[in-house]
XYZ file of C-alpha atoms in Angstrom:
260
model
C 0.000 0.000 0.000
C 0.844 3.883 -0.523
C 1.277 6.324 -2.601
C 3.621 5.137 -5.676
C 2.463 4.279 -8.848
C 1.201 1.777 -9.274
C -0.456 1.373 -6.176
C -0.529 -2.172 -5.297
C -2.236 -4.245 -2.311
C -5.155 -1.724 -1.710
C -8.410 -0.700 -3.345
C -10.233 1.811 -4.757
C -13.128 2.969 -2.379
C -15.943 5.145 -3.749
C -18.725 6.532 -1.977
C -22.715 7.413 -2.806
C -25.195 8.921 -0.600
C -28.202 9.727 -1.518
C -30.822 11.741 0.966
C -34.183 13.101 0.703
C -34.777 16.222 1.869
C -37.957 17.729 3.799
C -38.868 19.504 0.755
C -38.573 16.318 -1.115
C -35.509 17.244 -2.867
C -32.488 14.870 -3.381
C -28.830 15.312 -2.628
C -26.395 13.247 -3.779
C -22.756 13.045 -2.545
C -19.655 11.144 -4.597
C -16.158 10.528 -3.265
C -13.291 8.628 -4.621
C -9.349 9.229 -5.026
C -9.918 11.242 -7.491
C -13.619 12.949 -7.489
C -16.041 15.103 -4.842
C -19.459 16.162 -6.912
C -22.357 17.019 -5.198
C -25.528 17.502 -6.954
C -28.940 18.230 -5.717
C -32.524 17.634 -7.996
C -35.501 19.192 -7.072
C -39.020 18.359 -8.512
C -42.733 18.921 -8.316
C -45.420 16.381 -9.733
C -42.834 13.841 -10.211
C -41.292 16.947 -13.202
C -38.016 18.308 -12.193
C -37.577 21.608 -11.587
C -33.772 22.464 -10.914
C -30.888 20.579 -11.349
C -28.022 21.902 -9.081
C -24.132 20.451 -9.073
C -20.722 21.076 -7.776
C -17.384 19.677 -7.946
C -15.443 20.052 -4.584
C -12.554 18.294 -6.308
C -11.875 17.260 -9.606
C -8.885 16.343 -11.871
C -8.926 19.151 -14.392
C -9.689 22.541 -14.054
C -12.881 21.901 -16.319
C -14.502 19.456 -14.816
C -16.599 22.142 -12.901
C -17.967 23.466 -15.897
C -19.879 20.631 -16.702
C -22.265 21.560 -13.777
C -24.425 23.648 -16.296
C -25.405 20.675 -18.835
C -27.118 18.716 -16.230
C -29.442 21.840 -16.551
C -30.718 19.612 -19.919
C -32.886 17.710 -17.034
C -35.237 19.973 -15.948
C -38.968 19.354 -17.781
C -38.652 16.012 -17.628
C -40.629 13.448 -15.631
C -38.363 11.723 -13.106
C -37.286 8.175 -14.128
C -36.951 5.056 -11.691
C -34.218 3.598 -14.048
C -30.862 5.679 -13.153
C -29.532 5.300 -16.720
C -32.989 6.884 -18.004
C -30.416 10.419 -17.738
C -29.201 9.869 -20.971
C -32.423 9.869 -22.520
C -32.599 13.782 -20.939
C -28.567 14.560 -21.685
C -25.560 13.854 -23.574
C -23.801 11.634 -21.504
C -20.293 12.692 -23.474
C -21.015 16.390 -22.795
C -21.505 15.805 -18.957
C -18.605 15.244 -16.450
C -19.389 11.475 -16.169
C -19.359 11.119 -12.280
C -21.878 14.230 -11.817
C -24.010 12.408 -14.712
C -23.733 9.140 -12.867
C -24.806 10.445 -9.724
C -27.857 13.209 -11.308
C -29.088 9.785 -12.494
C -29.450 7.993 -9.312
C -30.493 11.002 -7.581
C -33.250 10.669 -9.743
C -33.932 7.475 -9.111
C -34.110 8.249 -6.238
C -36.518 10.594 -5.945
C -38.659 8.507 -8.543
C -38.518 5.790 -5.927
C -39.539 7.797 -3.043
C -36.898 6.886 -0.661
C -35.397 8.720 2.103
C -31.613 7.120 2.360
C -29.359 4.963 0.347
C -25.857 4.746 0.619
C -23.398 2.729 -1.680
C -19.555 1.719 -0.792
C -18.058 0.394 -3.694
C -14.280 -1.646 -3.024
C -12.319 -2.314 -5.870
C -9.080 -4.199 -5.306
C -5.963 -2.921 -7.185
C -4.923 -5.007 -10.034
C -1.377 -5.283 -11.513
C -0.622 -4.170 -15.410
C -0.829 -6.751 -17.445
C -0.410 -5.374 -20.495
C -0.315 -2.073 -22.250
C -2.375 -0.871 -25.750
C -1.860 2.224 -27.645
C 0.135 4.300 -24.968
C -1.765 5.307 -22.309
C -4.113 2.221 -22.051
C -3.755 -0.285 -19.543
C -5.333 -4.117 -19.519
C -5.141 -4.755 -15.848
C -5.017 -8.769 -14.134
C -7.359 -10.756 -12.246
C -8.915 -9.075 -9.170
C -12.433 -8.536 -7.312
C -15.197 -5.831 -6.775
C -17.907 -5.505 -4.218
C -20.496 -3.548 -3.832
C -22.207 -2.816 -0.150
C -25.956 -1.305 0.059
C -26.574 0.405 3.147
C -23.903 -1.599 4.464
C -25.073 -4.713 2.937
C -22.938 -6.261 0.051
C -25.175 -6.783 -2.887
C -22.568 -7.776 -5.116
C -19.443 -9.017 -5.998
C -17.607 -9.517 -9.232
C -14.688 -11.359 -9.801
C -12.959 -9.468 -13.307
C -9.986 -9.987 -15.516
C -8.880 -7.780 -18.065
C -11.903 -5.972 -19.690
C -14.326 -8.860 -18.609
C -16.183 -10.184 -15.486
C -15.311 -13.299 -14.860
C -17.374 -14.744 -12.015
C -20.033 -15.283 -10.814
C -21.341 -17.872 -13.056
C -24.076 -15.546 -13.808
C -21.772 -12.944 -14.747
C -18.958 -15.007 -16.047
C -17.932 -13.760 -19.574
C -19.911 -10.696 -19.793
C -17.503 -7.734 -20.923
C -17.470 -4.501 -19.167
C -18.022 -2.337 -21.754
C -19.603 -4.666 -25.027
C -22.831 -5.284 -24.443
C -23.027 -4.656 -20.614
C -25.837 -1.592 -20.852
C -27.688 -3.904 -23.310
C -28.066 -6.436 -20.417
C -28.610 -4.203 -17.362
C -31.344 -2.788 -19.194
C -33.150 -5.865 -19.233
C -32.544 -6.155 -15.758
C -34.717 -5.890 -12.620
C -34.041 -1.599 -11.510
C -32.853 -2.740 -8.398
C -29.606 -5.168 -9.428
C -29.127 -2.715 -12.929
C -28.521 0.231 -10.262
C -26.218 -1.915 -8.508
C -24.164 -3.486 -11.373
C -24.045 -0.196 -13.084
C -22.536 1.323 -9.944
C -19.909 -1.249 -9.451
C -19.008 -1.313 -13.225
C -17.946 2.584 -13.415
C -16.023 1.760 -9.698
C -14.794 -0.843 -11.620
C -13.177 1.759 -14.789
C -12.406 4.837 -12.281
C -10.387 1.753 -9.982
C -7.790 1.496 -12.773
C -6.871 5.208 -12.120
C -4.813 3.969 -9.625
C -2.044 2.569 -11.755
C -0.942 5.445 -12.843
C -0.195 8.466 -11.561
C -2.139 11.455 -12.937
C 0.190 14.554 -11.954
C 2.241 13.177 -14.779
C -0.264 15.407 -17.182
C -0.551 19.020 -17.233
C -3.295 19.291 -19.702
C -6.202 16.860 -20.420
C -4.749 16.729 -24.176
C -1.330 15.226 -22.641
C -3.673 12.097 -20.945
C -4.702 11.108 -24.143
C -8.333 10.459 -24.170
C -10.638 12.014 -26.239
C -14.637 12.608 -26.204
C -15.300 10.337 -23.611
C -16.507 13.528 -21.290
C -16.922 17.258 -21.076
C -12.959 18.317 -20.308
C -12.050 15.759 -23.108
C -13.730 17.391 -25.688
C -11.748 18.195 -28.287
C -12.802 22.175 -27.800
C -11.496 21.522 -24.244
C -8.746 19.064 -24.205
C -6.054 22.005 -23.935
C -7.592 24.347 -21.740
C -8.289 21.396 -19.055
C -5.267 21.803 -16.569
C -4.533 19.248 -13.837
C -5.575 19.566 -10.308
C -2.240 18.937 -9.384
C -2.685 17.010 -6.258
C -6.203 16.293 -5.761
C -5.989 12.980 -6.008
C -6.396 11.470 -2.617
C -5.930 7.739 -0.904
C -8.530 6.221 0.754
C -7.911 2.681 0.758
C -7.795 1.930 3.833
C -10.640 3.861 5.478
C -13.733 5.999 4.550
C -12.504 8.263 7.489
C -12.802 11.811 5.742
C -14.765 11.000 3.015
C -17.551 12.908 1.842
C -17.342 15.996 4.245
C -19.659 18.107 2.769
C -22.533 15.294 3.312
C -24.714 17.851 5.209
C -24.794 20.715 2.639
C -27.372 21.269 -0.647
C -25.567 22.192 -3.530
């Protein structure tokens, strides 16, 4: 465990909370090593009416300008299926976590309930080989997800594929996977599709990310709002906001009581 590249013998943790508020309202919280977004929905006759977000901390100096496209939400009916967002907005013009969580906030709200809470623990996986540069196919390891402090799920995976269990074995993590979560009961979708992006953010941990000053020089492209092409040069690193919090959620989401 520590702080070198690659980290080795820990995990990835990542954090959820959702909340209803008096009002009715939702905030959502996220924390990981590298991400703190906040976003708040509010909504009358199941329509919602704003659609608030902030990034606490964030790896590029963009990031926090993808608050304003989750804006795209408000009109529409609230949706029990999380993924239902990208019906509403462009998922690749969003900062992916803050889309991520907007969608289960809704869900959340479209499902009434006053608390959830998800704890996502990814274990840290060597190289095992690299494509194209900056691309890295990672070994055998595990994920588990906890609800409410319950785990709900656990995935063995190996390179870009689950692995195990037998329901799960073979199923890629990218081919195919939204195809079959959409098919699936709301309940176990939310959960796999939680665990999943743990899954991708987890691999963040194999390299370190100070080594890029601009989001050009990480060499992605479209996948999100700072790697637009329009913004790929003006996105600077957050030098030193990525964090460690594999052995403890001590610290973790410390803005839990505010609204954004």
């Amino acid at each position: 465990m520590g702080d070198a590249y690659p980290r080795i013998g820990g995990r990835l943790r990542r954090l959820i909370d959702l909340r209803r508020e008096p009002d009715g309202a939702v905030v959502g919280w996220l924390e990981d090593d590298f991400h703190h977004f906040g976003v708040t929905i509010e909504h009358r006759d199941g329509v919602m009416t704003d659609v608030r977000a902030v990034a606490v901390r964030a790896p590029f100096t963009t990031c926090p300008a993808a608050t304003l496209g989750l804006k795209g939400m408000i009109g529409h009916a609230l949706a029990a299926r999380s993924t239902e967002i990208g019906r509403m907005v462009s998922m690749r013009r969003q900062c992916t976590h803050m889309f991520d969580l907007a969608g289960l906030a809704m869900a959340h709200a479209a499902a009434g309930r006053a608390h959830r809470r998800y704890e996502a623990l990814v274990e840290d996986r060597e190289i095992a080989a690299w494509e194209q540069g900056h691309r890295r196919l990672l070994g055998a390891g595990a994920a588990t997800l906890l609800r409410d402090g319950a785990p709900v799920l656990t995935w063995a995976i190996d390179r870009r594929a689950i692995t195990g269990p037998a329901d799960w074995a073979g199923q890629p993590l990218v081919e195919g996977f939204r195809e079959r979560t959409e098919a699936m009961d709301i309940e176990a979708a939310e959960d796999a599709t939680v665990l999943r992006r743990a899954v991708m953010v987890a691999a963040g941990r194999t390299l370190d990310p100070d080594l890029y000053p601009t989001a050009r020089d990480r060499g992605q492209s479209g996948v999100c709002y700072t790697f637009l092409e329009e913004n790929r040069d003006r996105g600077l690193r957050n030098f030193g906001s990525t964090l460690n919090y594999e052995a403890s959620s001590e610290g973790m989401l410390s803005h839990l009581a505010e609204r954004p």
